[in-house]
Amino acid sequence: MSYKYRLFIFTFLISFIPLLIISLYSYNSLRVELVKNNISRLEVVADTAKERINIALDQYLDQAELVTHRLQLGSYINNFLESENEESFEGIEDILSKLSINELNFNSAEIYNLDGKHITSTGQGENQFNINADKIQAGGDKFQLNNIFTDKNGQLQVSIWGPLFFENKKVGYIEYTANSHLFTNITDDYFLLGDTGEITLLKNTQAGDAIFLTPLRFDKNAALTRTVPKDTENATSLATIKKLEETLIEEDLVDYRGKPVFAVTRYIEPLDWSLVAKIDQEEVFSSGTTLLLAFAAVFLTTLIILMTGVLVFTRLMTKPINELTKIAQRLRQRDFSARASEIVSGELGILSKTFNEMAHELQEIYSNLDQKVKERTRKIESIEAEKEAMLSNIGEGVLATDNKGRLLFINRAAKKILGLTEGKFTGKPLTRIVKMLSGEEKPISEHNRPMNKVLQTGKPYSVTSINNNYYYLNSKGEKIPIAFVVTPINLDNRIIGSIEVFRDIMKEKEVDKAKTEFVSLASHQLRTPLTMISWYTEMLLTGDAGKISKEQKNYLREIYNGNKRMTDLVNALLNVSRLDLGTIAINPEPTDILKLMTEVLAELKPTIEKNKLSIKEKHEKIPAIHLDPRLMRIIYQNLISNAVKYTGKEGKIEINHTIMKKGEMADKNHRINTESVLITVSDNGWGIPKKQQEKIFTKLFRADNAKLKDSSGTGLGLYIVKSVIEQFNGSVWFESEENKGTKFFVIIPASGIKKKKGSKNLN
Amino acid sequence: MTKTNGKKILIVEDELPLLKALSIKLTNEGFTVLQAQNGQIGLDLALKEHPDLILLDIVMPVMDGNTMNDKLRADDWGRTANVIFLTNVTDENKWANFLGGRHYLVKSSWTIEDIVTEVKKQLGME
């Protein structure tokens, strides 16, 4: 919840609750006070009223005494009683008619004798009460109030009776009636009694109920008519019945109207009357209520003012905070131009100022940073552009994939070769983008794709020879022969992808094919005529065309030999050309090389025997080696026939086969680096002149002494031997001294050779 | 007149001098020799005459030796026919695979005498 509202609610509660509590308390106190005040007043009024009633009573009584005395009614009565004549009686009436002293009007008088018998009266003589004996007994020596009553006109009167004396002797009684106004003046006086208060006078009826003696404020006809039954609960007039003087502050106290009142009761003993001073509770509290309302109004107003004040205050407080918040948000969004309006004073002022300083600094830093970033980006972009240019201009196809085989990058050359010029390919699996075929014309399965193999094993996979038939299927469905190298991309010892470089080798294959076909053609074209010459010469020599002379035979032999040399040369040249063109087919199989050597020796047996050469052999047991026997045979043929050819009669030839382990020395200059077979062919023949030894392995080279001794060598044999041995990953060298002999060393690794797909076999 | 030994040999060779030389030689040895100068003629003759041995050149016009051999083998008799390939090409890649495993002679390396010997050997004679 926002600060503003929190503060508001907080202040509200802080001010409202105490105020409320205080109000309620005050109100309560007020009520109590009011009640107290009113009750006090009521008591005063009641006491005063009681006093006044007594005074009024006394006034009536005094007046009666006075009048009686003045009128000397006693003497008249006496006269009457003695004489009983009318005259004296008329005189009484006469006197009585002059009654009206002070404000007290005695309206009439009744006279009674000692026995209480009515003698005469003024007026109409209505009230002919006989004063009964009880009364005489009770208090016949003084004047007293007899009764209060309503006359035949409805007027409220009092009757006062007392004794008549003559010469200190009671001679009779007199009863006056007078207006009750002395009393009613009191009860009609509402001074200090507000609008609802009054004084009521009550006495008990014979039935025990209470009867009102005077007119009531709210019922003018109540006098001597209205009663409050004795079993009425909570009635003010109960006091009468109990003759108590009490202060009644009870909530449920009600008056004759049924309205809740407070009352003070007094007892007027002389009259046996009760006096009740009462006032409506409502009236007592009304001032309180008014006050409360006023108070509430004040309270609310105060509250409203206070709240408004709080609102304004919090507004005042939160406005700068909000502003700062907005500034902060702008700063967060990199708008460093944002500045707070600086409130001059106080904590917020300092905050704003600091904010602005901070924003300023940030602005500077960022613009600096921005600058630097822009520069760097420019640099990077230019480098990127260069790289991009480099990459896209690489002449060979480049494909990069992620570790799941999805294409990350394809360069322009690759797109061109594969015909993928339209569309986006990055993100798609490479195996879906382009199909690869191997020589068998079947598409390579996803699992066997070189890329996947590389991703799995982390080892590079390359097919670079033009003789391996790998193709990509381009967008037109054409088979594009390719040579490729796929390598894994390593980062922190994890394979994160692969990268392939490939090229279209169609041209190379075509060139290769052209070379192959040329050699084949040359081979065929050269050999056919040689065959013809050979066979026909042979047939002539064997006499198939008839007998020939010795001379003819000799000539024919020369032709035949010449042809043979030519054939040999052609064969050798063809082999050399194949070796040069790199198109030899190597078909390795487990080969018993000793057996090959033995066969070659057997072929050369005629010449060996003719020259009486001795062959010494020393061989360890050589296991089968995985190599091409035809090529191996050529090595033996060349080395052994050389030894035979270039050794004099009765010469010695030695052939050895030894197994050599890694690290051993074949001779002082040659260390074996893998388990191999060492073959040595040595003779004690003509040797190779030192000056010409370095050229021995070159094409068509024949040492001078060899040329002299035997004109029939091609000069190609050792070149072929060296080439083939290199194919076998072996090595060949020799030691030779002219006229002493030659020793050839050949190392063939025991691991043999891999199958190489070439187009040609050597003859 | 040379006596025949009852064996029929079909020579399929496009170079006429070579064809003739082989024919003469083999006839002198007593064989009955049939000649064909291309694979088509050779095939027809082979299927018609059922020779005991066929000397088959490879590089020939109209139909080469390879094709003729394939067609020959499609025939019931042809499947079992005795064939020696004669060639001067051992190096064309198609031939290299083809010849490996078949009986062939390189003409320029063989004397005609040796060829005759080989023929006899092949037919179980001598």
Tab-separated table of N, CA, C and O in Angstrom, chain A residues 516-517 519-521 523-525 527-532 534-536 538-539 542 544 560 567 571 574 578 585 587 630 758-763, chain B residues 14-22 24-25 28 57 59 86 88-94 96-97 104 106-115:
chain	number	residue	atom	x	y	z
A	516	THR	N	44.180	-42.371	-67.126
A	516	THR	CA	44.011	-43.824	-67.148
A	516	THR	C	43.796	-44.316	-68.565
A	516	THR	O	44.429	-45.272	-69.009
A	517	GLU	N	42.907	-43.637	-69.196
A	517	GLU	CA	42.569	-44.090	-70.548
A	517	GLU	C	43.754	-43.927	-71.493
A	517	GLU	O	44.000	-44.779	-72.352
A	519	VAL	N	46.906	-44.143	-70.682
A	519	VAL	CA	47.865	-45.219	-70.411
A	519	VAL	C	47.346	-46.530	-70.993
A	519	VAL	O	48.103	-47.297	-71.596
A	520	SER	N	46.038	-46.753	-70.756
A	520	SER	CA	45.473	-47.991	-71.315
A	520	SER	C	45.627	-48.030	-72.826
A	520	SER	O	46.018	-49.050	-73.395
A	521	LEU	N	45.253	-46.917	-73.371
A	521	LEU	CA	45.354	-46.844	-74.819
A	521	LEU	C	46.785	-47.057	-75.276
A	521	LEU	O	47.052	-47.863	-76.172
A	523	SER	N	49.089	-48.463	-73.674
A	523	SER	CA	49.435	-49.852	-73.406
A	523	SER	C	48.992	-50.751	-74.557
A	523	SER	O	49.766	-51.548	-75.103
A	524	HIS	N	47.726	-50.622	-74.903
A	524	HIS	CA	47.170	-51.459	-75.969
A	524	HIS	C	47.860	-51.202	-77.291
A	524	HIS	O	48.305	-52.139	-77.978
A	525	GLN	N	47.972	-49.958	-77.639
A	525	GLN	CA	48.530	-49.610	-78.950
A	525	GLN	C	49.986	-50.000	-79.083
A	525	GLN	O	50.448	-50.366	-80.169
A	527	ARG	N	51.530	-52.427	-77.253
A	527	ARG	CA	51.769	-53.864	-77.094
A	527	ARG	C	51.333	-54.702	-78.297
A	527	ARG	O	51.908	-55.756	-78.579
A	528	THR	N	50.273	-54.263	-78.936
A	528	THR	CA	49.756	-55.103	-80.025
A	528	THR	C	50.788	-55.346	-81.129
A	528	THR	O	51.052	-56.509	-81.473
A	529	PRO	N	51.411	-54.289	-81.603
A	529	PRO	CA	52.415	-54.579	-82.645
A	529	PRO	C	53.584	-55.418	-82.120
A	529	PRO	O	54.125	-56.279	-82.829
A	530	LEU	N	53.924	-55.181	-80.850
A	530	LEU	CA	55.029	-55.963	-80.281
A	530	LEU	C	54.661	-57.441	-80.237
A	530	LEU	O	55.503	-58.324	-80.499
A	531	THR	N	53.385	-57.690	-79.903
A	531	THR	CA	52.939	-59.090	-79.872
A	531	THR	C	53.049	-59.714	-81.256
A	531	THR	O	53.495	-60.854	-81.417
A	532	MET	N	52.602	-58.912	-82.204
A	532	MET	CA	52.643	-59.438	-83.572
A	532	MET	C	54.064	-59.823	-83.955
A	532	MET	O	54.307	-60.944	-84.442
A	534	SER	N	56.559	-60.442	-82.081
A	534	SER	CA	57.032	-61.539	-81.251
A	534	SER	C	56.533	-62.878	-81.778
A	534	SER	O	57.318	-63.821	-81.992
A	535	TRP	N	55.212	-63.006	-81.959
A	535	TRP	CA	54.673	-64.305	-82.390
A	535	TRP	C	55.154	-64.726	-83.775
A	535	TRP	O	55.515	-65.910	-83.978
A	536	TYR	N	55.120	-63.800	-84.679
A	536	TYR	CA	55.535	-64.193	-86.043
A	536	TYR	C	57.006	-64.550	-86.091
A	536	TYR	O	57.397	-65.521	-86.757
A	538	GLU	N	58.614	-65.760	-83.679
A	538	GLU	CA	58.666	-67.053	-83.000
A	538	GLU	C	58.289	-68.182	-83.936
A	538	GLU	O	58.956	-69.230	-83.987
A	539	MET	N	57.214	-67.930	-84.665
A	539	MET	CA	56.764	-68.982	-85.594
A	539	MET	C	57.791	-69.227	-86.668
A	539	MET	O	58.008	-70.385	-87.073
A	542	THR	N	60.487	-71.284	-85.092
A	542	THR	CA	60.117	-72.696	-84.857
A	542	THR	C	59.792	-73.424	-86.144
A	542	THR	O	59.399	-74.595	-86.125
A	544	ASP	N	57.486	-72.847	-88.409
A	544	ASP	CA	56.089	-72.992	-88.825
A	544	ASP	C	55.852	-72.495	-90.240
A	544	ASP	O	54.885	-72.874	-90.883
A	560	TYR	N	63.950	-61.040	-82.569
A	560	TYR	CA	63.148	-61.492	-81.434
A	560	TYR	C	63.635	-60.848	-80.149
A	560	TYR	O	62.847	-60.355	-79.329
A	567	THR	N	59.459	-54.855	-75.561
A	567	THR	CA	58.299	-55.235	-74.735
A	567	THR	C	58.565	-54.919	-73.267
A	567	THR	O	57.734	-54.342	-72.578
A	571	ASN	N	56.544	-52.312	-70.966
A	571	ASN	CA	55.953	-52.708	-69.689
A	571	ASN	C	56.435	-51.824	-68.546
A	571	ASN	O	55.648	-51.326	-67.735
A	574	LEU	N	55.113	-48.333	-68.821
A	574	LEU	CA	53.700	-48.275	-68.410
A	574	LEU	C	53.593	-48.304	-66.893
A	574	LEU	O	52.822	-47.551	-66.292
A	578	ARG	N	52.158	-45.337	-64.472
A	578	ARG	CA	51.088	-45.557	-63.494
A	578	ARG	C	51.522	-45.114	-62.109
A	578	ARG	O	50.775	-44.507	-61.357
A	585	ALA	N	46.503	-49.755	-58.516
A	585	ALA	CA	45.551	-50.446	-57.647
A	585	ALA	C	46.319	-51.367	-56.732
A	585	ALA	O	47.115	-52.169	-57.185
A	587	ASN	N	45.840	-54.274	-54.012
A	587	ASN	CA	44.864	-55.196	-53.413
A	587	ASN	C	45.579	-56.055	-52.391
A	587	ASN	O	46.125	-57.097	-52.715
A	630	ARG	N	51.395	-59.037	-55.989
A	630	ARG	CA	51.963	-58.708	-57.308
A	630	ARG	C	53.038	-57.641	-57.195
A	630	ARG	O	54.072	-57.708	-57.825
A	758	GLY	N	42.914	-48.117	-56.668
A	758	GLY	CA	43.511	-47.426	-57.814
A	758	GLY	C	42.848	-47.958	-59.040
A	758	GLY	O	42.000	-48.841	-58.987
A	759	SER	N	43.214	-47.462	-60.137
A	759	SER	CA	42.580	-47.940	-61.344
A	759	SER	C	43.443	-48.967	-62.056
A	759	SER	O	43.020	-49.595	-62.991
A	760	LYS	N	44.630	-49.071	-61.594
A	760	LYS	CA	45.545	-49.914	-62.359
A	760	LYS	C	46.236	-50.945	-61.502
A	760	LYS	O	46.469	-50.742	-60.322
A	761	ASN	N	46.542	-52.027	-62.124
A	761	ASN	CA	47.466	-52.964	-61.505
A	761	ASN	C	48.786	-52.848	-62.233
A	761	ASN	O	48.845	-52.517	-63.404
A	762	LEU	N	49.812	-53.158	-61.502
A	762	LEU	CA	51.104	-53.167	-62.178
A	762	LEU	C	51.291	-54.517	-62.862
A	762	LEU	O	50.830	-55.554	-62.396
A	763	ASN	N	51.935	-54.455	-63.961
A	763	ASN	CA	52.185	-55.720	-64.666
A	763	ASN	C	53.375	-56.427	-64.081
A	763	ASN	O	54.402	-55.817	-63.825
B	14	ASP	N	40.266	-59.121	-82.756
B	14	ASP	CA	40.004	-58.162	-83.838
B	14	ASP	C	41.264	-57.867	-84.657
B	14	ASP	O	41.184	-57.446	-85.800
B	15	GLU	N	42.480	-58.077	-84.074
B	15	GLU	CA	43.718	-57.819	-84.843
B	15	GLU	C	43.963	-59.026	-85.744
B	15	GLU	O	44.307	-60.129	-85.275
B	16	LEU	N	43.829	-58.829	-86.997
B	16	LEU	CA	43.890	-59.933	-87.962
B	16	LEU	C	45.207	-60.720	-87.928
B	16	LEU	O	45.168	-61.954	-87.868
B	17	PRO	N	46.344	-60.065	-87.895
B	17	PRO	CA	47.596	-60.839	-87.861
B	17	PRO	C	47.676	-61.750	-86.654
B	17	PRO	O	48.113	-62.893	-86.751
B	18	LEU	N	47.204	-61.243	-85.516
B	18	LEU	CA	47.264	-62.067	-84.311
B	18	LEU	C	46.307	-63.240	-84.445
B	18	LEU	O	46.617	-64.381	-84.066
B	19	LEU	N	45.143	-62.932	-85.007
B	19	LEU	CA	44.146	-63.974	-85.211
B	19	LEU	C	44.706	-65.075	-86.081
B	19	LEU	O	44.601	-66.276	-85.782
B	20	LYS	N	45.321	-64.620	-87.167
B	20	LYS	CA	45.864	-65.591	-88.119
B	20	LYS	C	46.967	-66.428	-87.460
B	20	LYS	O	46.998	-67.650	-87.605
B	21	ALA	N	47.880	-65.773	-86.761
B	21	ALA	CA	49.001	-66.498	-86.140
B	21	ALA	C	48.484	-67.589	-85.222
B	21	ALA	O	48.926	-68.750	-85.296
B	22	LEU	N	47.510	-67.212	-84.365
B	22	LEU	CA	46.965	-68.200	-83.431
B	22	LEU	C	46.282	-69.333	-84.178
B	22	LEU	O	46.418	-70.518	-83.812
B	24	ILE	N	46.808	-70.457	-87.244
B	24	ILE	CA	47.789	-71.341	-87.894
B	24	ILE	C	48.405	-72.276	-86.873
B	24	ILE	O	48.456	-73.498	-87.045
B	25	LYS	N	48.860	-71.673	-85.803
B	25	LYS	CA	49.546	-72.455	-84.780
B	25	LYS	C	48.662	-73.568	-84.257
B	25	LYS	O	49.074	-74.722	-84.139
B	28	ASN	N	47.860	-76.241	-86.773
B	28	ASN	CA	49.024	-77.146	-86.896
B	28	ASN	C	49.057	-78.133	-85.768
B	28	ASN	O	49.554	-79.260	-85.904
B	57	ASP	N	39.623	-62.123	-76.910
B	57	ASP	CA	40.242	-60.816	-76.755
B	57	ASP	C	39.223	-59.898	-76.064
B	57	ASP	O	38.021	-60.162	-76.113
B	59	VAL	N	39.512	-55.982	-75.967
B	59	VAL	CA	39.256	-54.729	-76.676
B	59	VAL	C	38.926	-55.023	-78.124
B	59	VAL	O	39.802	-55.403	-78.910
B	86	LEU	N	42.365	-63.221	-73.651
B	86	LEU	CA	43.639	-62.729	-74.139
B	86	LEU	C	43.565	-61.215	-74.168
B	86	LEU	O	42.587	-60.662	-74.682
B	88	ASN	N	45.867	-57.259	-74.013
B	88	ASN	CA	47.042	-56.436	-73.835
B	88	ASN	C	46.785	-55.300	-72.857
B	88	ASN	O	47.633	-54.472	-72.620
B	89	VAL	N	45.583	-55.273	-72.332
B	89	VAL	CA	45.290	-54.242	-71.342
B	89	VAL	C	44.974	-54.905	-69.996
B	89	VAL	O	44.014	-55.641	-69.869
B	90	THR	N	45.774	-54.658	-69.051
B	90	THR	CA	45.496	-55.152	-67.699
B	90	THR	C	45.276	-53.993	-66.741
B	90	THR	O	45.165	-54.165	-65.552
B	91	ASP	N	45.256	-52.850	-67.283
B	91	ASP	CA	45.327	-51.692	-66.406
B	91	ASP	C	44.112	-50.763	-66.406
B	91	ASP	O	43.972	-49.945	-65.523
B	92	GLU	N	43.261	-50.899	-67.387
B	92	GLU	CA	42.049	-50.088	-67.281
B	92	GLU	C	41.253	-50.551	-66.065
B	92	GLU	O	41.098	-51.734	-65.841
B	93	ASN	N	40.737	-49.590	-65.350
B	93	ASN	CA	40.138	-49.956	-64.059
B	93	ASN	C	38.997	-50.944	-64.210
B	93	ASN	O	38.823	-51.837	-63.412
B	94	LYS	N	38.245	-50.778	-65.263
B	94	LYS	CA	37.156	-51.730	-65.412
B	94	LYS	C	37.702	-53.141	-65.630
B	94	LYS	O	37.155	-54.097	-65.120
B	96	ALA	N	40.691	-54.237	-64.664
B	96	ALA	CA	41.430	-54.715	-63.490
B	96	ALA	C	40.516	-55.522	-62.584
B	96	ALA	O	40.850	-56.614	-62.144
B	97	ASN	N	39.326	-54.983	-62.325
B	97	ASN	CA	38.391	-55.713	-61.473
B	97	ASN	C	37.867	-56.953	-62.171
B	97	ASN	O	37.641	-57.979	-61.566
B	104	TYR	N	43.360	-65.238	-67.557
B	104	TYR	CA	43.731	-64.388	-68.679
B	104	TYR	C	45.224	-64.445	-68.944
B	104	TYR	O	46.019	-64.785	-68.067
B	106	VAL	N	48.419	-62.204	-70.850
B	106	VAL	CA	48.836	-60.970	-71.510
B	106	VAL	C	49.597	-61.352	-72.762
B	106	VAL	O	50.656	-61.970	-72.695
B	107	LYS	N	49.022	-60.977	-73.867
B	107	LYS	CA	49.562	-61.439	-75.147
B	107	LYS	C	51.024	-61.109	-75.316
B	107	LYS	O	51.830	-61.953	-75.725
B	108	SER	N	51.383	-59.876	-74.950
B	108	SER	CA	52.754	-59.465	-75.216
B	108	SER	C	53.754	-60.175	-74.316
B	108	SER	O	54.957	-60.118	-74.559
B	109	SER	N	53.243	-60.843	-73.278
B	109	SER	CA	54.180	-61.531	-72.394
B	109	SER	C	54.268	-63.010	-72.693
B	109	SER	O	55.099	-63.718	-72.143
B	110	TRP	N	53.399	-63.518	-73.496
B	110	TRP	CA	53.371	-64.949	-73.771
B	110	TRP	C	53.844	-65.251	-75.187
B	110	TRP	O	53.398	-64.654	-76.144
B	111	THR	N	54.720	-66.276	-75.253
B	111	THR	CA	55.052	-66.775	-76.589
B	111	THR	C	53.877	-67.566	-77.089
B	111	THR	O	53.083	-68.089	-76.300
B	112	ILE	N	53.809	-67.669	-78.350
B	112	ILE	CA	52.664	-68.366	-78.944
B	112	ILE	C	52.697	-69.842	-78.578
B	112	ILE	O	51.665	-70.483	-78.418
B	113	GLU	N	53.928	-70.340	-78.395
B	113	GLU	CA	54.118	-71.722	-77.972
B	113	GLU	C	53.474	-71.938	-76.614
B	113	GLU	O	52.750	-72.904	-76.382
B	114	ASP	N	53.768	-71.007	-75.738
B	114	ASP	CA	53.233	-71.138	-74.375
B	114	ASP	C	51.726	-71.066	-74.376
B	114	ASP	O	51.065	-71.762	-73.597
B	115	ILE	N	51.209	-70.284	-75.300
B	115	ILE	CA	49.744	-70.173	-75.367
B	115	ILE	C	49.160	-71.520	-75.760
B	115	ILE	O	48.179	-72.004	-75.182
